[in-house]
C-alpha atoms as a PDB file:
ATOM      1  CA  MET A   1    -226.286  35.531  64.047  1.00  0.00           C
ATOM      2  CA  GLY A   2    -224.905  35.378  60.559  1.00  0.00           C
ATOM      3  CA  THR A   3    -221.391  35.608  59.290  1.00  0.00           C
ATOM      4  CA  PRO A   4    -219.808  39.032  59.887  1.00  0.00           C
ATOM      5  CA  THR A   5    -219.902  41.091  56.695  1.00  0.00           C
ATOM      6  CA  ASN A   6    -217.709  44.075  57.560  1.00  0.00           C
ATOM      7  CA  ASP A   7    -215.185  45.396  60.076  1.00  0.00           C
ATOM      8  CA  PHE A   8    -217.912  46.772  62.348  1.00  0.00           C
ATOM      9  CA  ASP A   9    -219.636  43.373  62.511  1.00  0.00           C
ATOM     10  CA  ILE A  10    -216.336  41.640  63.293  1.00  0.00           C
ATOM     11  CA  ALA A  11    -215.443  44.190  65.991  1.00  0.00           C
ATOM     12  CA  GLY A  12    -218.921  43.956  67.503  1.00  0.00           C
ATOM     13  CA  GLN A  13    -218.739  40.169  67.595  1.00  0.00           C
ATOM     14  CA  ALA A  14    -215.275  40.293  69.195  1.00  0.00           C
ATOM     15  CA  ILE A  15    -216.491  42.729  71.870  1.00  0.00           C
ATOM     16  CA  ARG A  16    -219.494  40.507  72.641  1.00  0.00           C
ATOM     17  CA  GLU A  17    -217.244  37.460  73.021  1.00  0.00           C
ATOM     18  CA  LEU A  18    -214.812  39.435  75.168  1.00  0.00           C
ATOM     19  CA  GLU A  19    -217.685  40.729  77.273  1.00  0.00           C
ATOM     20  CA  GLN A  20    -219.006  37.192  77.855  1.00  0.00           C
ATOM     21  CA  SER A  21    -215.560  35.809  78.759  1.00  0.00           C
ATOM     22  CA  SER A  22    -214.788  38.706  81.079  1.00  0.00           C
ATOM     23  CA  LEU A  23    -218.130  38.260  82.852  1.00  0.00           C
ATOM     24  CA  GLN A  24    -217.304  34.599  83.475  1.00  0.00           C
ATOM     25  CA  PHE A  25    -213.881  35.667  84.769  1.00  0.00           C
ATOM     26  CA  ALA A  26    -215.479  38.251  87.090  1.00  0.00           C
ATOM     27  CA  ALA A  27    -217.856  35.615  88.461  1.00  0.00           C
ATOM     28  CA  PHE A  28    -214.890  33.312  89.127  1.00  0.00           C
ATOM     29  CA  VAL A  29    -212.979  36.144  90.847  1.00  0.00           C
ATOM     30  CA  ARG A  30    -216.041  36.934  92.950  1.00  0.00           C
ATOM     31  CA  THR A  31    -216.547  33.317  94.037  1.00  0.00           C
ATOM     32  CA  LEU A  32    -212.864  32.831  94.824  1.00  0.00           C
ATOM     33  CA  SER A  33    -212.646  36.128  96.709  1.00  0.00           C
ATOM     34  CA  LEU A  34    -215.672  35.357  98.847  1.00  0.00           C
ATOM     35  CA  SER A  35    -214.360  31.921  99.770  1.00  0.00           C
ATOM     36  CA  LYS A  36    -210.886  33.234 100.677  1.00  0.00           C
ATOM     37  CA  TYR A  37    -212.131  36.396 102.419  1.00  0.00           C
ATOM     38  CA  GLN A  38    -214.145  34.462 104.986  1.00  0.00           C
ATOM     39  CA  ASN A  39    -211.100  32.451 106.076  1.00  0.00           C
ATOM     40  CA  ALA A  40    -208.447  35.181 106.085  1.00  0.00           C
ATOM     41  CA  SER A  41    -208.439  37.939 108.640  1.00  0.00           C
ATOM     42  CA  VAL A  42    -204.974  39.317 107.835  1.00  0.00           C
ATOM     43  CA  GLU A  43    -205.058  39.262 104.024  1.00  0.00           C
ATOM     44  CA  ARG A  44    -208.476  40.851 103.559  1.00  0.00           C
ATOM     45  CA  ALA A  45    -207.130  44.086 102.053  1.00  0.00           C
ATOM     46  CA  ALA A  46    -205.157  42.168  99.406  1.00  0.00           C
ATOM     47  CA  ILE A  47    -208.141  39.928  98.662  1.00  0.00           C
ATOM     48  CA  MET A  48    -210.336  43.004  98.195  1.00  0.00           C
ATOM     49  CA  GLN A  49    -207.784  44.514  95.784  1.00  0.00           C
ATOM     50  CA  PHE A  50    -207.823  41.238  93.847  1.00  0.00           C
ATOM     51  CA  TYR A  51    -211.634  41.352  93.830  1.00  0.00           C
ATOM     52  CA  ARG A  52    -211.832  44.987  92.727  1.00  0.00           C
ATOM     53  CA  SER A  53    -209.322  44.659  89.908  1.00  0.00           C
ATOM     54  CA  GLY A  54    -210.660  41.288  88.726  1.00  0.00           C
ATOM     55  CA  THR A  55    -214.288  42.357  88.574  1.00  0.00           C
ATOM     56  CA  SER A  56    -213.390  45.737  87.073  1.00  0.00           C
ATOM     57  CA  VAL A  57    -212.160  44.041  83.895  1.00  0.00           C
ATOM     58  CA  ALA A  58    -215.685  43.035  82.844  1.00  0.00           C
ATOM     59  CA  ALA A  59    -217.129  46.416  83.807  1.00  0.00           C
ATOM     60  CA  ASN A  60    -214.578  48.247  81.661  1.00  0.00           C
ATOM     61  CA  ILE A  61    -215.129  45.939  78.717  1.00  0.00           C
ATOM     62  CA  ARG A  62    -218.878  46.452  78.970  1.00  0.00           C
ATOM     63  CA  GLU A  63    -218.318  50.219  79.097  1.00  0.00           C
ATOM     64  CA  SER A  64    -216.253  49.987  75.907  1.00  0.00           C
ATOM     65  CA  LYS A  65    -219.434  49.027  74.019  1.00  0.00           C
ATOM     66  CA  TYR A  66    -220.566  52.614  74.516  1.00  0.00           C
ATOM     67  CA  ALA A  67    -217.364  54.250  73.319  1.00  0.00           C
ATOM     68  CA  GLU A  68    -217.862  57.490  71.435  1.00  0.00           C
ATOM     69  CA  SER A  69    -215.024  56.885  68.991  1.00  0.00           C
ATOM     70  CA  SER A  70    -212.500  54.216  68.039  1.00  0.00           C
ATOM     71  CA  LYS A  71    -209.915  56.092  70.126  1.00  0.00           C
ATOM     72  CA  ASP A  72    -212.271  56.013  73.132  1.00  0.00           C
ATOM     73  CA  LEU A  73    -212.889  52.282  72.547  1.00  0.00           C
ATOM     74  CA  LEU A  74    -209.164  51.561  72.606  1.00  0.00           C
ATOM     75  CA  HIS A  75    -208.722  53.656  75.738  1.00  0.00           C
ATOM     76  CA  LYS A  76    -211.457  51.761  77.587  1.00  0.00           C
ATOM     77  CA  LEU A  77    -210.024  48.398  76.526  1.00  0.00           C
ATOM     78  CA  LYS A  78    -206.553  49.484  77.676  1.00  0.00           C
ATOM     79  CA  ILE A  79    -208.015  50.291  81.101  1.00  0.00           C
ATOM     80  CA  ALA A  80    -209.467  46.759  81.227  1.00  0.00           C
ATOM     81  CA  GLU A  81    -206.053  45.377  80.278  1.00  0.00           C
ATOM     82  CA  LYS A  82    -204.406  47.348  83.101  1.00  0.00           C
ATOM     83  CA  GLU A  83    -206.963  46.036  85.590  1.00  0.00           C
ATOM     84  CA  LEU A  84    -206.233  42.491  84.430  1.00  0.00           C
ATOM     85  CA  ALA A  85    -202.507  43.097  84.941  1.00  0.00           C
ATOM     86  CA  GLU A  86    -203.220  44.353  88.458  1.00  0.00           C
ATOM     87  CA  CYS A  87    -205.361  41.293  89.159  1.00  0.00           C
ATOM     88  CA  SER A  88    -202.484  39.095  88.017  1.00  0.00           C
ATOM     89  CA  TYR A  89    -200.185  40.937  90.443  1.00  0.00           C
ATOM     90  CA  TRP A  90    -202.528  40.188  93.364  1.00  0.00           C
ATOM     91  CA  VAL A  91    -202.727  36.510  92.369  1.00  0.00           C
ATOM     92  CA  GLY A  92    -198.931  36.393  92.399  1.00  0.00           C
ATOM     93  CA  LEU A  93    -198.722  38.088  95.787  1.00  0.00           C
ATOM     94  CA  LEU A  94    -201.425  35.937  97.343  1.00  0.00           C
ATOM     95  CA  SER A  95    -199.719  32.822  95.946  1.00  0.00           C
ATOM     96  CA  GLN A  96    -196.537  33.571  97.912  1.00  0.00           C
ATOM     97  CA  PRO A  97    -196.013  31.941 101.315  1.00  0.00           C
ATOM     98  CA  PRO A  98    -198.094  31.993 103.385  1.00  0.00           C
ATOM     99  CA  ALA A  99    -200.206  31.393 100.308  1.00  0.00           C
ATOM    100  CA  LEU A 100    -203.955  31.851 100.163  1.00  0.00           C
ATOM    101  CA  PHE A 101    -204.132  30.794  96.509  1.00  0.00           C
ATOM    102  CA  THR A 102    -202.614  27.335  96.553  1.00  0.00           C
ATOM    103  CA  ASP A 103    -204.939  25.225  94.424  1.00  0.00           C
ATOM    104  CA  LEU A 104    -203.873  24.521  90.856  1.00  0.00           C
ATOM    105  CA  GLU A 105    -207.097  26.165  89.695  1.00  0.00           C
ATOM    106  CA  ASP A 106    -206.236  29.344  91.625  1.00  0.00           C
ATOM    107  CA  GLU A 107    -202.639  29.601  90.408  1.00  0.00           C
ATOM    108  CA  ASN A 108    -203.519  29.186  86.734  1.00  0.00           C
ATOM    109  CA  MET A 109    -206.485  31.534  86.835  1.00  0.00           C
ATOM    110  CA  VAL A 110    -204.967  34.553  85.086  1.00  0.00           C
ATOM    111  CA  ARG A 111    -201.633  33.315  83.785  1.00  0.00           C
END
């Protein structure tokens, strides 16, 4: 890939980088959710909400690649941002006593 030459190239490159990062984040959320879900019978609903919102971020960013206009692109990215905010909420809740997310890696995941 060469150096971006116009705004469309720069935006496309930014979306690709965002898509790659969000996919890595979704994989981390998935792994963490699966490990916590198996050991928690009471908190399973909250863990599933964390999983759904965390993995939805990457799906919404990928969908933004197929936006029909710049307004549609922004709308799809705002949905991804809202899902990330929800994921952060679940991390905060699940970090409260009795905490499921207690490791340093878990607590700093989305902050």
